[in-house]
Short mmCIF file of C-alpha atoms in Angstrom, two decimals:
data_model
loop_
_atom_site.label_atom_id
_atom_site.label_comp_id
_atom_site.label_asym_id
_atom_site.label_seq_id
_atom_site.Cartn_x
_atom_site.Cartn_y
_atom_site.Cartn_z
CA GLN H 1 -17.94 -8.70 -5.33
CA LYS H 2 -14.04 -7.42 -4.28
CA GLU H 3 -11.29 -9.45 -5.57
CA VAL H 4 -9.60 -9.27 -1.89
CA GLU H 5 -11.99 -9.28 0.91
CA GLN H 6 -10.95 -8.03 4.77
CA ASP H 7 -13.31 -7.37 7.96
CA PRO H 8 -12.90 -3.36 8.61
CA GLY H 9 -13.40 -3.77 12.22
CA PRO H 10 -12.35 -2.18 14.81
CA LEU H 11 -11.03 -5.15 16.58
CA SER H 12 -10.81 -4.47 20.11
CA VAL H 13 -8.62 -6.85 22.72
CA PRO H 14 -6.58 -6.61 25.86
CA GLU H 15 -3.25 -6.66 26.02
CA GLY H 16 -1.59 -9.47 25.84
CA ALA H 17 -4.54 -11.20 23.77
CA ILE H 18 -3.42 -13.41 21.13
CA VAL H 19 -4.73 -11.58 17.56
CA SER H 20 -6.01 -13.21 14.52
CA LEU H 21 -6.56 -10.67 11.06
CA ASN H 22 -8.11 -12.53 8.19
CA CYS H 23 -8.46 -12.23 4.47
CA THR H 24 -10.08 -13.84 1.57
CA TYR H 25 -9.59 -13.39 -1.53
CA SER H 26 -11.23 -14.78 -5.42
CA ASN H 27 -8.38 -14.64 -7.78
CA SER H 28 -6.52 -18.27 -7.37
CA ALA H 29 -3.52 -16.73 -9.05
CA PHE H 30 -2.60 -14.86 -6.75
CA GLN H 31 1.09 -16.51 -5.06
CA TYR H 32 3.04 -14.00 -3.43
CA PHE H 33 1.16 -12.43 0.32
CA MET H 34 1.89 -9.84 2.45
CA TRP H 35 0.89 -8.01 5.57
CA TYR H 36 1.15 -4.53 6.04
CA ARG H 37 0.94 -2.34 9.32
CA GLN H 38 0.08 1.28 9.06
CA TYR H 39 -0.18 3.76 11.49
CA SER H 40 -2.31 6.56 11.47
CA ARG H 41 -1.38 8.91 9.30
CA LYS H 42 1.88 7.25 8.32
CA GLY H 43 2.88 4.82 4.86
CA PRO H 44 2.42 1.23 5.17
CA GLU H 45 4.93 -0.89 6.59
CA LEU H 46 5.68 -4.26 5.42
CA LEU H 47 5.26 -7.06 8.89
CA MET H 48 5.50 -10.51 6.29
CA TYR H 49 5.89 -11.87 3.24
CA THR H 50 4.87 -15.68 2.20
CA TYR H 51 4.98 -17.14 -1.04
CA SER H 52 2.56 -19.77 -1.97
CA SER H 53 0.69 -22.01 0.99
CA GLY H 54 2.44 -22.29 4.39
CA ASN H 55 3.13 -20.73 7.54
CA LYS H 56 6.08 -18.50 8.33
CA GLU H 57 6.93 -17.05 12.07
CA ASP H 58 8.82 -13.71 12.91
CA GLY H 59 8.66 -12.95 16.67
CA ARG H 60 5.49 -12.26 17.75
CA PHE H 61 3.88 -12.47 14.28
CA THR H 62 3.03 -15.75 12.19
CA ALA H 63 1.70 -15.76 8.76
CA GLN H 64 -0.58 -18.42 7.06
CA VAL H 65 -1.53 -18.73 3.72
CA ASP H 66 -4.02 -21.37 3.05
CA LYS H 67 -4.68 -21.39 -0.89
CA SER H 68 -7.48 -24.28 -0.94
CA SER H 69 -9.50 -22.03 1.08
CA LYS H 70 -8.14 -18.86 -0.69
CA TYR H 71 -7.42 -17.27 3.16
CA ILE H 72 -4.72 -15.92 4.87
CA SER H 73 -4.27 -15.00 7.94
CA LEU H 74 -1.75 -13.35 10.45
CA PHE H 75 -1.59 -14.01 14.14
CA ILE H 76 -0.30 -11.75 16.90
CA ARG H 77 0.74 -13.37 20.20
CA ASP H 78 1.22 -11.50 23.44
CA SER H 79 -0.17 -8.27 21.90
CA GLN H 80 1.09 -4.36 23.19
CA PRO H 81 -0.55 -1.46 22.63
CA SER H 82 1.94 -0.16 20.32
CA ASP H 83 0.21 -2.75 17.86
CA SER H 84 -2.57 -0.41 17.21
CA ALA H 85 -2.85 -0.21 14.05
CA THR H 86 -4.47 -0.72 10.52
CA TYR H 87 -3.07 -3.96 9.40
CA LEU H 88 -3.40 -4.66 5.62
CA CYS H 89 -3.31 -7.73 3.63
CA ALA H 90 -1.94 -7.62 0.21
CA MET H 91 -1.40 -10.17 -2.73
CA SER H 92 -0.05 -10.86 -6.11
CA PRO H 93 -0.33 -13.20 -8.83
CA GLY H 94 3.82 -12.34 -9.53
CA GLY H 95 4.89 -9.10 -11.15
CA ASN H 96 4.57 -5.68 -9.34
CA LYS H 97 0.72 -5.00 -9.09
CA LEU H 98 -0.12 -5.46 -5.20
CA VAL H 99 -3.93 -6.34 -4.58
CA PHE H 100 -4.94 -4.74 -1.16
CA GLY H 101 -7.28 -5.33 1.38
CA ALA H 102 -9.19 -2.44 2.96
CA GLY H 103 -7.56 -3.22 6.35
CA THR H 104 -8.56 -3.85 9.70
CA ILE H 105 -8.15 -1.73 12.44
CA LEU H 106 -6.75 -2.86 15.97
CA ARG H 107 -6.88 -1.44 18.74
CA VAL H 108 -4.93 -2.71 22.02
CA LYS H 109 -6.00 -1.66 25.43
CA SER H 110 -3.49 -1.68 28.10
CA ASN P 1 19.76 5.87 4.38
CA ALA P 2 17.20 7.88 3.93
CA GLY P 3 14.08 5.89 3.12
CA VAL P 4 11.33 6.77 0.40
CA MET P 5 10.97 10.44 0.37
CA GLN P 6 7.55 12.12 -0.73
CA ASN P 7 6.26 15.86 -0.56
CA PRO P 8 4.90 17.71 0.05
CA ARG P 9 3.22 15.80 2.60
CA HIS P 10 -0.04 17.67 2.58
CA LEU P 11 -1.62 20.01 -0.53
CA VAL P 12 -4.40 21.80 -0.59
CA ARG P 13 -5.46 22.77 -4.34
CA ARG P 14 -8.55 24.40 -5.66
CA ARG P 15 -11.11 22.74 -7.96
CA GLY P 16 -9.53 22.91 -11.50
CA GLN P 17 -5.78 23.25 -10.14
CA GLU P 18 -3.14 21.05 -11.17
CA ALA P 19 -1.20 19.08 -8.73
CA ARG P 20 2.09 17.68 -8.81
CA LEU P 21 3.56 14.99 -5.98
CA ARG P 22 6.82 13.90 -5.53
CA CYS P 23 8.48 10.62 -5.05
CA SER P 24 12.23 10.17 -4.32
CA PRO P 25 12.77 6.24 -4.29
CA MET P 26 15.20 4.84 -1.59
CA LYS P 27 18.59 4.99 -2.87
CA GLY P 28 19.77 2.13 -5.21
CA HIS P 29 16.00 1.87 -5.98
CA SER P 30 15.13 2.23 -9.29
CA HIS P 31 11.12 0.62 -9.60
CA VAL P 32 8.66 3.29 -8.39
CA TYR P 33 4.97 2.50 -7.77
CA TRP P 34 2.34 4.90 -7.00
CA TYR P 35 -0.80 3.75 -4.92
CA ARG P 36 -4.08 5.88 -4.05
CA GLN P 37 -5.55 5.36 -0.75
CA LEU P 38 -9.21 6.57 -0.29
CA PRO P 39 -10.97 6.78 2.88
CA GLU P 40 -11.53 3.56 4.84
CA GLU P 41 -10.47 2.10 1.47
CA GLY P 42 -7.33 0.04 0.97
CA LEU P 43 -4.74 1.26 -1.18
CA LYS P 44 -5.58 1.25 -5.12
CA PHE P 45 -2.38 0.81 -7.61
CA MET P 46 -2.29 3.28 -9.81
CA VAL P 47 1.12 3.00 -11.80
CA TYR P 48 4.29 1.08 -11.88
CA LEU P 49 7.55 2.82 -13.38
CA GLN P 50 11.14 2.34 -14.28
CA LYS P 51 13.32 4.95 -15.12
CA GLU P 52 12.06 6.81 -18.40
CA ASN P 53 9.74 3.96 -18.73
CA ILE P 54 6.26 3.37 -17.80
CA ILE P 55 5.91 -0.15 -17.31
CA ASP P 56 2.17 -0.69 -16.07
CA GLU P 57 -0.41 2.12 -16.21
CA SER P 58 -3.40 -0.09 -15.78
CA GLY P 59 -4.45 1.56 -12.56
CA MET P 60 -4.39 5.20 -14.08
CA PRO P 61 -7.49 6.86 -14.83
CA LYS P 62 -7.84 7.66 -18.31
CA GLU P 63 -7.90 11.41 -17.91
CA ARG P 64 -6.08 14.65 -16.52
CA PHE P 65 -3.40 11.69 -14.81
CA SER P 66 0.24 11.22 -15.37
CA ALA P 67 2.90 9.93 -13.99
CA GLU P 68 6.75 10.35 -14.87
CA PHE P 69 10.03 9.00 -13.69
CA PRO P 70 12.70 10.94 -15.17
CA LYS P 71 16.73 9.95 -15.55
CA GLU P 72 17.67 12.73 -12.90
CA GLY P 73 14.85 13.81 -10.12
CA PRO P 74 12.25 12.15 -8.70
CA SER P 75 9.09 10.41 -9.81
CA ILE P 76 6.13 13.19 -10.46
CA LEU P 77 2.54 12.01 -10.22
CA ARG P 78 0.77 14.96 -11.97
CA ILE P 79 -3.00 15.59 -12.05
CA GLN P 80 -4.69 18.11 -13.84
CA GLN P 81 -7.84 19.91 -13.40
CA VAL P 82 -8.32 18.62 -9.96
CA VAL P 83 -11.97 17.27 -8.84
CA ARG P 84 -13.08 16.85 -5.18
CA GLY P 85 -13.13 13.15 -5.57
CA ASP P 86 -8.95 13.61 -6.37
CA SER P 87 -8.98 14.12 -2.35
CA ALA P 88 -6.77 11.30 -1.04
CA ALA P 89 -3.24 9.96 0.29
CA TYR P 90 -1.27 8.95 -2.65
CA PHE P 91 1.50 6.75 -1.45
CA CYS P 92 4.66 5.86 -3.48
CA ALA P 93 6.94 2.85 -2.92
CA SER P 94 10.07 1.88 -4.67
CA SER P 95 12.22 -1.54 -4.82
CA PRO P 96 15.57 -2.51 -6.49
CA ARG P 97 14.07 -4.61 -8.84
CA ASP P 98 10.76 -6.50 -9.95
CA SER P 99 10.29 -7.20 -6.25
CA GLN P 100 7.22 -10.24 -5.89
CA ASN P 101 7.96 -9.92 -2.00
CA GLY P 102 6.70 -6.30 -1.39
CA TYR P 103 7.92 -3.01 -1.38
CA THR P 104 8.85 0.29 0.81
CA PHE P 105 6.22 2.78 1.24
CA GLY P 106 6.98 6.69 1.46
CA SER P 107 4.75 8.42 4.12
CA GLY P 108 2.31 9.83 1.49
CA THR P 109 1.00 12.99 0.38
CA ARG P 110 -2.43 13.73 1.66
CA LEU P 111 -4.46 15.82 -1.62
CA THR P 112 -7.06 18.11 -0.52
CA VAL P 113 -9.05 19.36 -3.37
CA VAL P 114 -11.51 22.52 -1.96
#
């Protein structure tokens, strides 16, 4: 079993839809949770960072962490074609080593 | 302020050759990380370095792979005697200090072994 599980998709939605992306994990020591966006042939770009449980909102993006269920989510409101990318969750117990999910491919159709 | 610079962007090597991947961190960043991304897989941690020190190399294969971050110049990831299974995208990231809230990635080097 992988430490971090993420549905690879692809997830295809119409423009303007609300997108929900999720990861589950098995290591209860994880305290720091991140979402990265990766466009084709580019490096990952940090979107959201959350420490421990709770919600965090930044513009159209909301990150949620439920440590009791070992489950994290990223919501994208009013999705745009420019949001089409691969979304990677990443987490860490602390220190400097991030454990990534395999990534979910998102396609937003105009 | 330039971001994390990696070169070359693409590298083709024949089996048995050596591959050298370079990474210049963002200005002011003293911590460098290397990750490998295989097709349809997430990024896998390889090594974490500070200037002149390897802090954590728990993700590095035991043989053929080495990394350094000298006092002057870029960080180097070196793969000796490459095999086809080394074909992947190699990403470097940097941070200004111990960074538990993510760090900045470069655009990667895509290594193809033929």
